[in-house]
Amino acid sequence: WTMAAELNINRKRHTVTVLQNGKVLITGGYNHKGVLRECELYNPSRDQWILVAIMSVARVHHTASLLDNGLVLVTGGGNSDMALSSAELYNGSANTWTNAQSMIHHRSQHTAIVLQSGKVLVAGGWNNGGIAQDTAELYDPQTGVWTATQSMTCARVYHQASLLTNGKVLITGGFGFCSIGMSPKTSELYDPKADAWIRTNDRNIDRIDHAAAVLQDGRVLVNGGYSSIGVMRNSAELFNPLKNQWATTRSMKTPRYAHSATLLPNGKVLVVGGHSDHSLDSAELYDPSTGAWTAAGNMKYNRSYHTASLLTSGKVLVIGGYIGPQNGITEIYSSEM
């Protein structure tokens, strides 16, 4: 672990997007002054952050997705205790933000994932009344139009979305309600071709605020989080899309939620920080070939609700989060290549 340049503006619960040119865009979040409109751009070759154009509105708990055309789509989030329906597009070449068509629903703490078609699937999140929702919608970059999809089988917030190699999207856990009860133990698949949501077999463990990473062999590693009664998890599971089945794997060394999980070029998964009875500075590596977890050193600062992004160099940039007044501090993990 090595220290990297500090942000110009401290922040947590922000978004980070690695652009096509390898630079890193950070948007929104909040700090002691409130919710942020300000954005910054990181140049890995210079280890330098610069302030760039600000968004039209301040956002926290929003999403940011890199489109095939190089633009970044930012959706929803919260602002003054209200969930937003607005969306906007960042053009890195021109350093400009333009308003996109608003979503059909207000959303905060939702998920957004770019499909193989280039469309963006947005699902779940809190609505403007503070209720977890089961709605989902698609943004088409070609037309700039949002269209509703079929609703999920469960309402969800604090869930995870993973794009599978077969083009489907796996949604796991989170807080909310299904027609048959709570949703933390459930998972479901979105099939873009059929515009249908299909429940998978239930996972072995219920999870809220967990992390997920798609492995090189197509399986999905889900780890950590906490249960519907607040029990923190160190357990991990693997979803096999070919068999539509969940299987347990070895547990992490430390229970954690609000952490990150990043697939490395060597096929291992780096899990960083998070919260246990306090924010954590520890990191662990998961090896899919053995199912084993090993320590990956300690960051200089404890952090949770941070971001961890794989750079084009293969290094991982960890930014901000809950680390006290120093939440503008960034660190870099150098992995085995």
mmCIF file of C-alpha atoms in Angstrom:
data_model
loop_
_atom_site.group_PDB
_atom_site.id
_atom_site.type_symbol
_atom_site.label_atom_id
_atom_site.label_comp_id
_atom_site.label_asym_id
_atom_site.label_seq_id
_atom_site.Cartn_x
_atom_site.Cartn_y
_atom_site.Cartn_z
ATOM 1 C CA TRP A 1 0.000 0.000 0.000
ATOM 2 C CA THR A 2 1.227 3.499 -0.865
ATOM 3 C CA MET A 3 -0.273 6.934 -0.351
ATOM 4 C CA ALA A 4 -1.596 8.827 -3.378
ATOM 5 C CA ALA A 5 -2.492 12.470 -3.922
ATOM 6 C CA GLU A 6 -5.263 13.852 -1.721
ATOM 7 C CA LEU A 7 -8.580 14.990 -3.138
ATOM 8 C CA ASN A 8 -9.247 18.701 -3.397
ATOM 9 C CA ILE A 9 -12.541 18.140 -1.559
ATOM 10 C CA ASN A 10 -13.076 15.550 1.177
ATOM 11 C CA ARG A 11 -15.956 13.195 0.432
ATOM 12 C CA LYS A 12 -17.679 9.899 1.129
ATOM 13 C CA ARG A 13 -20.498 7.941 -0.550
ATOM 14 C CA HIS A 14 -19.316 9.364 -3.870
ATOM 15 C CA THR A 15 -18.995 7.588 -7.221
ATOM 16 C CA VAL A 16 -15.838 6.789 -9.157
ATOM 17 C CA THR A 17 -15.575 5.966 -12.870
ATOM 18 C CA VAL A 18 -12.433 4.940 -14.740
ATOM 19 C CA LEU A 19 -12.683 6.672 -18.128
ATOM 20 C CA GLN A 20 -11.602 5.253 -21.475
ATOM 21 C CA ASN A 21 -8.382 7.299 -21.332
ATOM 22 C CA GLY A 22 -7.485 5.790 -17.948
ATOM 23 C CA LYS A 23 -8.226 8.906 -15.931
ATOM 24 C CA VAL A 24 -10.585 8.647 -12.954
ATOM 25 C CA LEU A 25 -13.734 10.755 -12.483
ATOM 26 C CA ILE A 26 -15.145 11.248 -8.992
ATOM 27 C CA THR A 27 -18.599 12.795 -8.536
ATOM 28 C CA GLY A 28 -20.667 14.071 -5.652
ATOM 29 C CA GLY A 29 -20.904 12.481 -2.228
ATOM 30 C CA TYR A 30 -20.928 14.521 0.933
ATOM 31 C CA ASN A 31 -18.743 15.870 3.714
ATOM 32 C CA HIS A 32 -19.154 18.058 6.810
ATOM 33 C CA LYS A 33 -20.365 20.907 4.576
ATOM 34 C CA GLY A 34 -23.188 18.873 3.030
ATOM 35 C CA VAL A 35 -24.034 17.124 -0.244
ATOM 36 C CA LEU A 36 -21.650 17.931 -3.103
ATOM 37 C CA ARG A 37 -21.974 19.031 -6.741
ATOM 38 C CA GLU A 38 -18.225 19.192 -7.188
ATOM 39 C CA CYS A 39 -16.327 16.659 -9.300
ATOM 40 C CA GLU A 40 -12.645 15.847 -9.714
ATOM 41 C CA LEU A 41 -10.441 14.052 -12.223
ATOM 42 C CA TYR A 42 -7.399 11.942 -11.304
ATOM 43 C CA ASN A 43 -4.441 11.496 -13.627
ATOM 44 C CA PRO A 44 -2.636 8.291 -12.549
ATOM 45 C CA SER A 45 0.527 9.107 -14.495
ATOM 46 C CA ARG A 46 0.918 12.403 -12.621
ATOM 47 C CA ASP A 47 -0.723 11.337 -9.336
ATOM 48 C CA GLN A 48 -2.776 14.514 -9.512
ATOM 49 C CA TRP A 49 -6.390 15.509 -8.838
ATOM 50 C CA ILE A 50 -7.930 18.518 -10.588
ATOM 51 C CA LEU A 51 -11.368 20.032 -10.135
ATOM 52 C CA VAL A 52 -13.577 19.740 -13.216
ATOM 53 C CA ALA A 53 -17.047 20.949 -14.180
ATOM 54 C CA ILE A 54 -19.689 20.640 -11.460
ATOM 55 C CA MET A 55 -22.937 18.701 -11.789
ATOM 56 C CA SER A 56 -26.243 20.526 -12.168
ATOM 57 C CA VAL A 57 -27.372 19.330 -8.722
ATOM 58 C CA ALA A 58 -25.662 17.983 -5.615
ATOM 59 C CA ARG A 59 -25.916 14.194 -5.240
ATOM 60 C CA VAL A 60 -25.100 11.449 -2.757
ATOM 61 C CA HIS A 61 -26.049 7.739 -2.983
ATOM 62 C CA HIS A 62 -26.201 8.157 -6.776
ATOM 63 C CA THR A 63 -24.699 6.036 -9.575
ATOM 64 C CA ALA A 64 -22.239 6.756 -12.381
ATOM 65 C CA SER A 65 -21.904 4.519 -15.453
ATOM 66 C CA LEU A 66 -19.380 4.688 -18.302
ATOM 67 C CA LEU A 67 -21.256 4.427 -21.602
ATOM 68 C CA ASP A 68 -19.836 2.873 -24.763
ATOM 69 C CA ASN A 69 -19.636 6.356 -26.322
ATOM 70 C CA GLY A 70 -17.288 7.526 -23.557
ATOM 71 C CA LEU A 71 -19.827 9.678 -21.724
ATOM 72 C CA VAL A 72 -20.618 9.094 -18.044
ATOM 73 C CA LEU A 73 -24.275 8.784 -17.031
ATOM 74 C CA VAL A 74 -25.060 9.900 -13.472
ATOM 75 C CA THR A 75 -28.475 9.000 -12.071
ATOM 76 C CA GLY A 76 -30.570 9.845 -9.044
ATOM 77 C CA GLY A 77 -29.210 9.962 -5.547
ATOM 78 C CA GLY A 78 -30.234 12.065 -2.597
ATOM 79 C CA ASN A 79 -30.258 15.806 -2.044
ATOM 80 C CA SER A 80 -31.661 17.437 1.104
ATOM 81 C CA ASP A 81 -33.356 14.188 2.174
ATOM 82 C CA MET A 82 -35.094 13.837 -1.193
ATOM 83 C CA ALA A 83 -34.497 11.101 -3.754
ATOM 84 C CA LEU A 84 -33.841 12.472 -7.235
ATOM 85 C CA SER A 85 -35.139 11.332 -10.614
ATOM 86 C CA SER A 86 -32.778 13.548 -12.607
ATOM 87 C CA ALA A 87 -29.857 12.281 -14.684
ATOM 88 C CA GLU A 88 -26.944 13.992 -16.408
ATOM 89 C CA LEU A 89 -24.073 13.192 -18.751
ATOM 90 C CA TYR A 90 -20.405 14.096 -18.367
ATOM 91 C CA ASN A 91 -18.294 14.639 -21.487
ATOM 92 C CA GLY A 92 -14.648 14.320 -20.519
ATOM 93 C CA SER A 93 -13.360 15.694 -23.822
ATOM 94 C CA ALA A 94 -15.305 18.930 -23.416
ATOM 95 C CA ASN A 95 -15.381 18.932 -19.589
ATOM 96 C CA THR A 96 -19.121 19.601 -19.625
ATOM 97 C CA TRP A 97 -22.270 18.266 -17.979
ATOM 98 C CA THR A 98 -25.561 18.157 -19.873
ATOM 99 C CA ASN A 99 -28.941 17.157 -18.530
ATOM 100 C CA ALA A 100 -30.256 13.783 -19.639
ATOM 101 C CA GLN A 101 -33.897 12.746 -19.594
ATOM 102 C CA SER A 102 -35.059 12.157 -16.030
ATOM 103 C CA MET A 103 -35.742 8.633 -14.854
ATOM 104 C CA ILE A 104 -39.309 7.445 -14.507
ATOM 105 C CA HIS A 105 -38.840 7.004 -10.745
ATOM 106 C CA HIS A 106 -36.985 8.892 -8.036
ATOM 107 C CA ARG A 107 -34.127 6.728 -6.691
ATOM 108 C CA SER A 108 -31.401 6.801 -4.084
ATOM 109 C CA GLN A 109 -29.015 3.953 -3.124
ATOM 110 C CA HIS A 110 -30.038 2.063 -6.238
ATOM 111 C CA THR A 111 -27.807 0.122 -8.645
ATOM 112 C CA ALA A 112 -26.912 0.861 -12.265
ATOM 113 C CA ILE A 113 -25.126 -1.466 -14.641
ATOM 114 C CA VAL A 114 -24.229 -1.226 -18.336
ATOM 115 C CA LEU A 115 -25.612 -4.170 -20.314
ATOM 116 C CA GLN A 116 -23.885 -5.850 -23.251
ATOM 117 C CA SER A 117 -26.254 -3.901 -25.524
ATOM 118 C CA GLY A 118 -24.887 -0.625 -24.149
ATOM 119 C CA LYS A 119 -28.130 0.215 -22.368
ATOM 120 C CA VAL A 120 -28.067 0.956 -18.632
ATOM 121 C CA LEU A 121 -30.224 -1.014 -16.195
ATOM 122 C CA VAL A 122 -31.181 0.899 -13.046
ATOM 123 C CA ALA A 123 -32.891 -1.058 -10.275
ATOM 124 C CA GLY A 124 -34.342 -0.587 -6.810
ATOM 125 C CA GLY A 125 -33.341 2.044 -4.278
ATOM 126 C CA TRP A 126 -35.320 4.291 -1.964
ATOM 127 C CA ASN A 127 -38.166 6.265 -3.505
ATOM 128 C CA ASN A 128 -39.063 9.812 -2.525
ATOM 129 C CA GLY A 129 -41.115 8.497 0.381
ATOM 130 C CA GLY A 130 -38.189 6.591 1.855
ATOM 131 C CA ILE A 131 -39.576 3.198 0.804
ATOM 132 C CA ALA A 132 -37.508 0.506 -0.916
ATOM 133 C CA GLN A 133 -38.854 -0.110 -4.424
ATOM 134 C CA ASP A 134 -38.955 -3.044 -6.823
ATOM 135 C CA THR A 135 -39.060 -0.957 -10.003
ATOM 136 C CA ALA A 136 -36.385 -1.009 -12.699
ATOM 137 C CA GLU A 137 -35.804 0.909 -15.922
ATOM 138 C CA LEU A 138 -33.493 1.058 -18.931
ATOM 139 C CA TYR A 139 -31.629 4.027 -20.396
ATOM 140 C CA ASP A 140 -30.853 3.876 -24.114
ATOM 141 C CA PRO A 141 -27.828 6.061 -24.989
ATOM 142 C CA GLN A 142 -28.829 5.987 -28.672
ATOM 143 C CA THR A 143 -32.171 7.683 -28.033
ATOM 144 C CA GLY A 144 -31.636 9.234 -24.605
ATOM 145 C CA VAL A 145 -34.930 7.695 -23.467
ATOM 146 C CA TRP A 146 -35.809 5.775 -20.293
ATOM 147 C CA THR A 147 -38.240 2.853 -20.505
ATOM 148 C CA ALA A 148 -39.689 0.801 -17.666
ATOM 149 C CA THR A 149 -38.799 -2.876 -17.401
ATOM 150 C CA GLN A 150 -40.718 -5.520 -15.547
ATOM 151 C CA SER A 151 -40.413 -5.035 -11.786
ATOM 152 C CA MET A 152 -38.083 -7.129 -9.663
ATOM 153 C CA THR A 153 -39.569 -9.907 -7.563
ATOM 154 C CA CYS A 154 -38.458 -8.021 -4.423
ATOM 155 C CA ALA A 155 -38.022 -4.407 -3.397
ATOM 156 C CA ARG A 156 -34.354 -3.711 -2.638
ATOM 157 C CA VAL A 157 -31.879 -1.180 -1.305
ATOM 158 C CA TYR A 158 -28.270 -1.817 -0.196
ATOM 159 C CA HIS A 159 -28.202 -4.602 -2.796
ATOM 160 C CA GLN A 160 -25.598 -5.463 -5.457
ATOM 161 C CA ALA A 161 -25.850 -5.860 -9.242
ATOM 162 C CA SER A 162 -23.390 -7.932 -11.298
ATOM 163 C CA LEU A 163 -23.198 -8.325 -15.088
ATOM 164 C CA LEU A 164 -22.753 -11.994 -15.980
ATOM 165 C CA THR A 165 -20.824 -13.249 -18.992
ATOM 166 C CA ASN A 166 -24.103 -14.508 -20.509
ATOM 167 C CA GLY A 167 -25.470 -10.946 -20.554
ATOM 168 C CA LYS A 168 -27.883 -11.394 -17.663
ATOM 169 C CA VAL A 169 -27.708 -9.324 -14.477
ATOM 170 C CA LEU A 170 -27.557 -10.894 -11.017
ATOM 171 C CA ILE A 171 -29.131 -8.881 -8.193
ATOM 172 C CA THR A 172 -28.290 -10.027 -4.678
ATOM 173 C CA GLY A 173 -29.598 -9.291 -1.212
ATOM 174 C CA GLY A 174 -30.306 -5.897 0.198
ATOM 175 C CA PHE A 175 -33.026 -4.584 2.449
ATOM 176 C CA GLY A 176 -36.664 -4.598 1.362
ATOM 177 C CA PHE A 177 -39.689 -6.817 1.027
ATOM 178 C CA CYS A 178 -40.885 -9.565 -1.291
ATOM 179 C CA SER A 179 -44.330 -11.036 -1.692
ATOM 180 C CA ILE A 180 -43.064 -13.872 0.526
ATOM 181 C CA GLY A 181 -41.143 -11.819 3.082
ATOM 182 C CA MET A 182 -37.802 -10.079 3.468
ATOM 183 C CA SER A 183 -35.306 -9.872 0.599
ATOM 184 C CA PRO A 184 -31.784 -10.130 2.155
ATOM 185 C CA LYS A 185 -31.486 -13.874 1.395
ATOM 186 C CA THR A 186 -32.953 -13.705 -2.096
ATOM 187 C CA SER A 187 -31.352 -13.079 -5.455
ATOM 188 C CA GLU A 188 -32.737 -12.738 -8.952
ATOM 189 C CA LEU A 189 -31.658 -12.536 -12.579
ATOM 190 C CA TYR A 190 -32.670 -9.972 -15.177
ATOM 191 C CA ASP A 191 -32.800 -11.326 -18.727
ATOM 192 C CA PRO A 192 -32.592 -8.350 -21.140
ATOM 193 C CA LYS A 193 -33.752 -10.438 -24.113
ATOM 194 C CA ALA A 194 -36.970 -11.469 -22.376
ATOM 195 C CA ASP A 195 -37.315 -8.348 -20.197
ATOM 196 C CA ALA A 196 -37.987 -10.711 -17.310
ATOM 197 C CA TRP A 197 -36.851 -11.120 -13.711
ATOM 198 C CA ILE A 198 -36.348 -14.670 -12.482
ATOM 199 C CA ARG A 199 -35.690 -15.696 -8.884
ATOM 200 C CA THR A 200 -32.599 -17.838 -8.401
ATOM 201 C CA ASN A 201 -32.202 -20.377 -5.655
ATOM 202 C CA ASP A 202 -31.957 -18.530 -2.353
ATOM 203 C CA ARG A 203 -28.495 -17.949 -0.990
ATOM 204 C CA ASN A 204 -27.326 -19.701 2.153
ATOM 205 C CA ILE A 205 -26.918 -16.442 4.085
ATOM 206 C CA ASP A 206 -28.956 -13.230 4.171
ATOM 207 C CA ARG A 207 -26.905 -10.136 3.369
ATOM 208 C CA ILE A 208 -27.355 -6.370 3.345
ATOM 209 C CA ASP A 209 -24.636 -3.876 2.343
ATOM 210 C CA HIS A 210 -22.359 -6.662 1.110
ATOM 211 C CA ALA A 211 -19.929 -6.736 -1.838
ATOM 212 C CA ALA A 212 -19.878 -8.752 -5.071
ATOM 213 C CA ALA A 213 -17.318 -9.420 -7.803
ATOM 214 C CA VAL A 214 -17.580 -11.388 -11.055
ATOM 215 C CA LEU A 215 -14.680 -13.847 -11.318
ATOM 216 C CA GLN A 216 -12.754 -14.612 -14.501
ATOM 217 C CA ASP A 217 -14.526 -17.984 -14.802
ATOM 218 C CA GLY A 218 -17.944 -16.266 -14.722
ATOM 219 C CA ARG A 219 -18.917 -17.159 -11.172
ATOM 220 C CA VAL A 220 -19.910 -14.377 -8.769
ATOM 221 C CA LEU A 221 -18.278 -13.985 -5.356
ATOM 222 C CA VAL A 222 -20.579 -12.434 -2.745
ATOM 223 C CA ASN A 223 -19.109 -11.657 0.652
ATOM 224 C CA GLY A 224 -19.680 -9.911 3.959
ATOM 225 C CA GLY A 225 -22.562 -7.592 4.761
ATOM 226 C CA TYR A 226 -24.899 -7.880 7.712
ATOM 227 C CA SER A 227 -28.096 -9.819 8.368
ATOM 228 C CA SER A 228 -31.653 -8.527 8.717
ATOM 229 C CA ILE A 229 -31.132 -8.540 12.500
ATOM 230 C CA GLY A 230 -27.769 -6.775 12.309
ATOM 231 C CA VAL A 231 -25.348 -9.711 12.574
ATOM 232 C CA MET A 232 -22.143 -8.852 10.704
ATOM 233 C CA ARG A 233 -20.950 -11.439 8.186
ATOM 234 C CA ASN A 234 -17.504 -12.780 7.342
ATOM 235 C CA SER A 235 -18.957 -15.554 5.179
ATOM 236 C CA ALA A 236 -18.727 -15.759 1.391
ATOM 237 C CA GLU A 237 -20.665 -17.557 -1.340
ATOM 238 C CA LEU A 238 -20.279 -18.293 -5.043
ATOM 239 C CA PHE A 239 -23.026 -18.163 -7.661
ATOM 240 C CA ASN A 240 -22.605 -20.451 -10.670
ATOM 241 C CA PRO A 241 -24.652 -19.071 -13.605
ATOM 242 C CA LEU A 242 -24.357 -22.339 -15.556
ATOM 243 C CA LYS A 243 -25.998 -24.308 -12.742
ATOM 244 C CA ASN A 244 -28.080 -21.460 -11.295
ATOM 245 C CA GLN A 245 -26.791 -22.523 -7.895
ATOM 246 C CA TRP A 246 -25.158 -21.009 -4.831
ATOM 247 C CA ALA A 247 -22.312 -22.704 -2.971
ATOM 248 C CA THR A 248 -20.462 -21.667 0.158
ATOM 249 C CA THR A 249 -16.750 -20.926 0.061
ATOM 250 C CA ARG A 250 -14.318 -20.122 2.841
ATOM 251 C CA SER A 251 -15.053 -17.182 5.113
ATOM 252 C CA MET A 252 -13.079 -13.961 5.273
ATOM 253 C CA LYS A 253 -10.785 -13.406 8.223
ATOM 254 C CA THR A 254 -12.798 -10.385 9.378
ATOM 255 C CA PRO A 255 -16.561 -9.673 9.332
ATOM 256 C CA ARG A 256 -17.223 -6.522 7.335
ATOM 257 C CA TYR A 257 -19.880 -4.499 5.536
ATOM 258 C CA ALA A 258 -19.680 -1.264 3.526
ATOM 259 C CA HIS A 259 -16.452 -2.630 2.032
ATOM 260 C CA SER A 260 -15.257 -3.037 -1.560
ATOM 261 C CA ALA A 261 -14.417 -6.081 -3.690
ATOM 262 C CA THR A 262 -12.263 -5.619 -6.806
ATOM 263 C CA LEU A 263 -11.272 -8.251 -9.367
ATOM 264 C CA LEU A 264 -7.526 -8.056 -10.047
ATOM 265 C CA PRO A 265 -5.763 -8.912 -13.326
ATOM 266 C CA ASN A 266 -4.365 -12.079 -11.718
ATOM 267 C CA GLY A 267 -7.901 -13.373 -11.077
ATOM 268 C CA LYS A 268 -7.867 -12.809 -7.332
ATOM 269 C CA VAL A 269 -10.338 -10.509 -5.558
ATOM 270 C CA LEU A 270 -9.153 -7.694 -3.304
ATOM 271 C CA VAL A 271 -11.515 -6.893 -0.418
ATOM 272 C CA VAL A 272 -10.756 -3.611 1.322
ATOM 273 C CA GLY A 273 -11.888 -1.864 4.495
ATOM 274 C CA GLY A 274 -15.503 -1.705 5.516
ATOM 275 C CA HIS A 275 -17.086 -1.616 8.934
ATOM 276 C CA SER A 276 -17.121 -4.134 11.752
ATOM 277 C CA ASP A 277 -17.513 -2.598 15.200
ATOM 278 C CA HIS A 278 -15.482 0.259 13.692
ATOM 279 C CA SER A 279 -14.110 1.197 10.270
ATOM 280 C CA LEU A 280 -11.339 -1.161 9.126
ATOM 281 C CA ASP A 281 -7.874 -0.664 7.643
ATOM 282 C CA SER A 282 -7.421 -4.332 6.737
ATOM 283 C CA ALA A 283 -7.533 -5.915 3.285
ATOM 284 C CA GLU A 284 -7.846 -9.525 2.144
ATOM 285 C CA LEU A 285 -7.282 -11.455 -1.080
ATOM 286 C CA TYR A 286 -9.573 -14.244 -2.274
ATOM 287 C CA ASP A 287 -8.032 -16.892 -4.535
ATOM 288 C CA PRO A 288 -10.763 -18.640 -6.583
ATOM 289 C CA SER A 289 -8.428 -21.534 -7.427
ATOM 290 C CA THR A 290 -8.086 -22.532 -3.769
ATOM 291 C CA GLY A 291 -11.036 -20.804 -2.090
ATOM 292 C CA ALA A 292 -8.598 -19.332 0.424
ATOM 293 C CA TRP A 293 -8.426 -15.842 1.899
ATOM 294 C CA THR A 294 -5.053 -14.285 2.731
ATOM 295 C CA ALA A 295 -4.133 -10.970 4.317
ATOM 296 C CA ALA A 296 -3.301 -8.195 1.841
ATOM 297 C CA GLY A 297 -1.665 -5.718 4.158
ATOM 298 C CA ASN A 298 -3.191 -2.785 5.957
ATOM 299 C CA MET A 299 -4.038 0.640 4.653
ATOM 300 C CA LYS A 300 -2.718 3.643 6.520
ATOM 301 C CA TYR A 301 -6.280 4.726 7.296
ATOM 302 C CA ASN A 302 -9.417 2.879 8.364
ATOM 303 C CA ARG A 303 -12.250 3.441 5.915
ATOM 304 C CA SER A 304 -15.783 2.326 5.003
ATOM 305 C CA TYR A 305 -18.248 3.447 2.315
ATOM 306 C CA HIS A 306 -15.194 4.257 0.204
ATOM 307 C CA THR A 307 -14.558 3.329 -3.435
ATOM 308 C CA ALA A 308 -11.913 1.013 -4.898
ATOM 309 C CA SER A 309 -11.194 1.165 -8.628
ATOM 310 C CA LEU A 310 -8.945 -0.918 -10.865
ATOM 311 C CA LEU A 311 -6.638 1.353 -12.853
ATOM 312 C CA THR A 312 -5.317 0.477 -16.307
ATOM 313 C CA SER A 313 -1.944 -0.214 -14.650
ATOM 314 C CA GLY A 314 -3.488 -3.048 -12.629
ATOM 315 C CA LYS A 315 -3.188 -1.075 -9.395
ATOM 316 C CA VAL A 316 -6.231 -0.340 -7.216
ATOM 317 C CA LEU A 317 -7.074 3.237 -6.203
ATOM 318 C CA VAL A 318 -8.970 3.520 -2.901
ATOM 319 C CA ILE A 319 -10.679 6.845 -2.253
ATOM 320 C CA GLY A 320 -12.339 8.599 0.664
ATOM 321 C CA GLY A 321 -14.995 7.046 2.844
ATOM 322 C CA TYR A 322 -15.603 7.214 6.570
ATOM 323 C CA ILE A 323 -12.111 7.878 7.912
ATOM 324 C CA GLY A 324 -12.746 10.935 10.052
ATOM 325 C CA PRO A 325 -11.861 14.451 8.909
ATOM 326 C CA GLN A 326 -9.211 13.086 6.526
ATOM 327 C CA ASN A 327 -11.713 11.563 4.068
ATOM 328 C CA GLY A 328 -9.937 13.149 1.126
ATOM 329 C CA ILE A 329 -7.041 10.737 1.530
ATOM 330 C CA THR A 330 -6.393 8.169 -1.196
ATOM 331 C CA GLU A 331 -4.222 5.057 -1.254
ATOM 332 C CA ILE A 332 -3.000 2.657 -3.939
ATOM 333 C CA TYR A 333 -2.667 -1.123 -3.743
ATOM 334 C CA SER A 334 -0.141 -2.731 -6.061
ATOM 335 C CA SER A 335 -1.091 -6.321 -6.882
ATOM 336 C CA GLU A 336 0.819 -9.218 -8.364
ATOM 337 C CA MET A 337 0.448 -8.942 -12.130
#
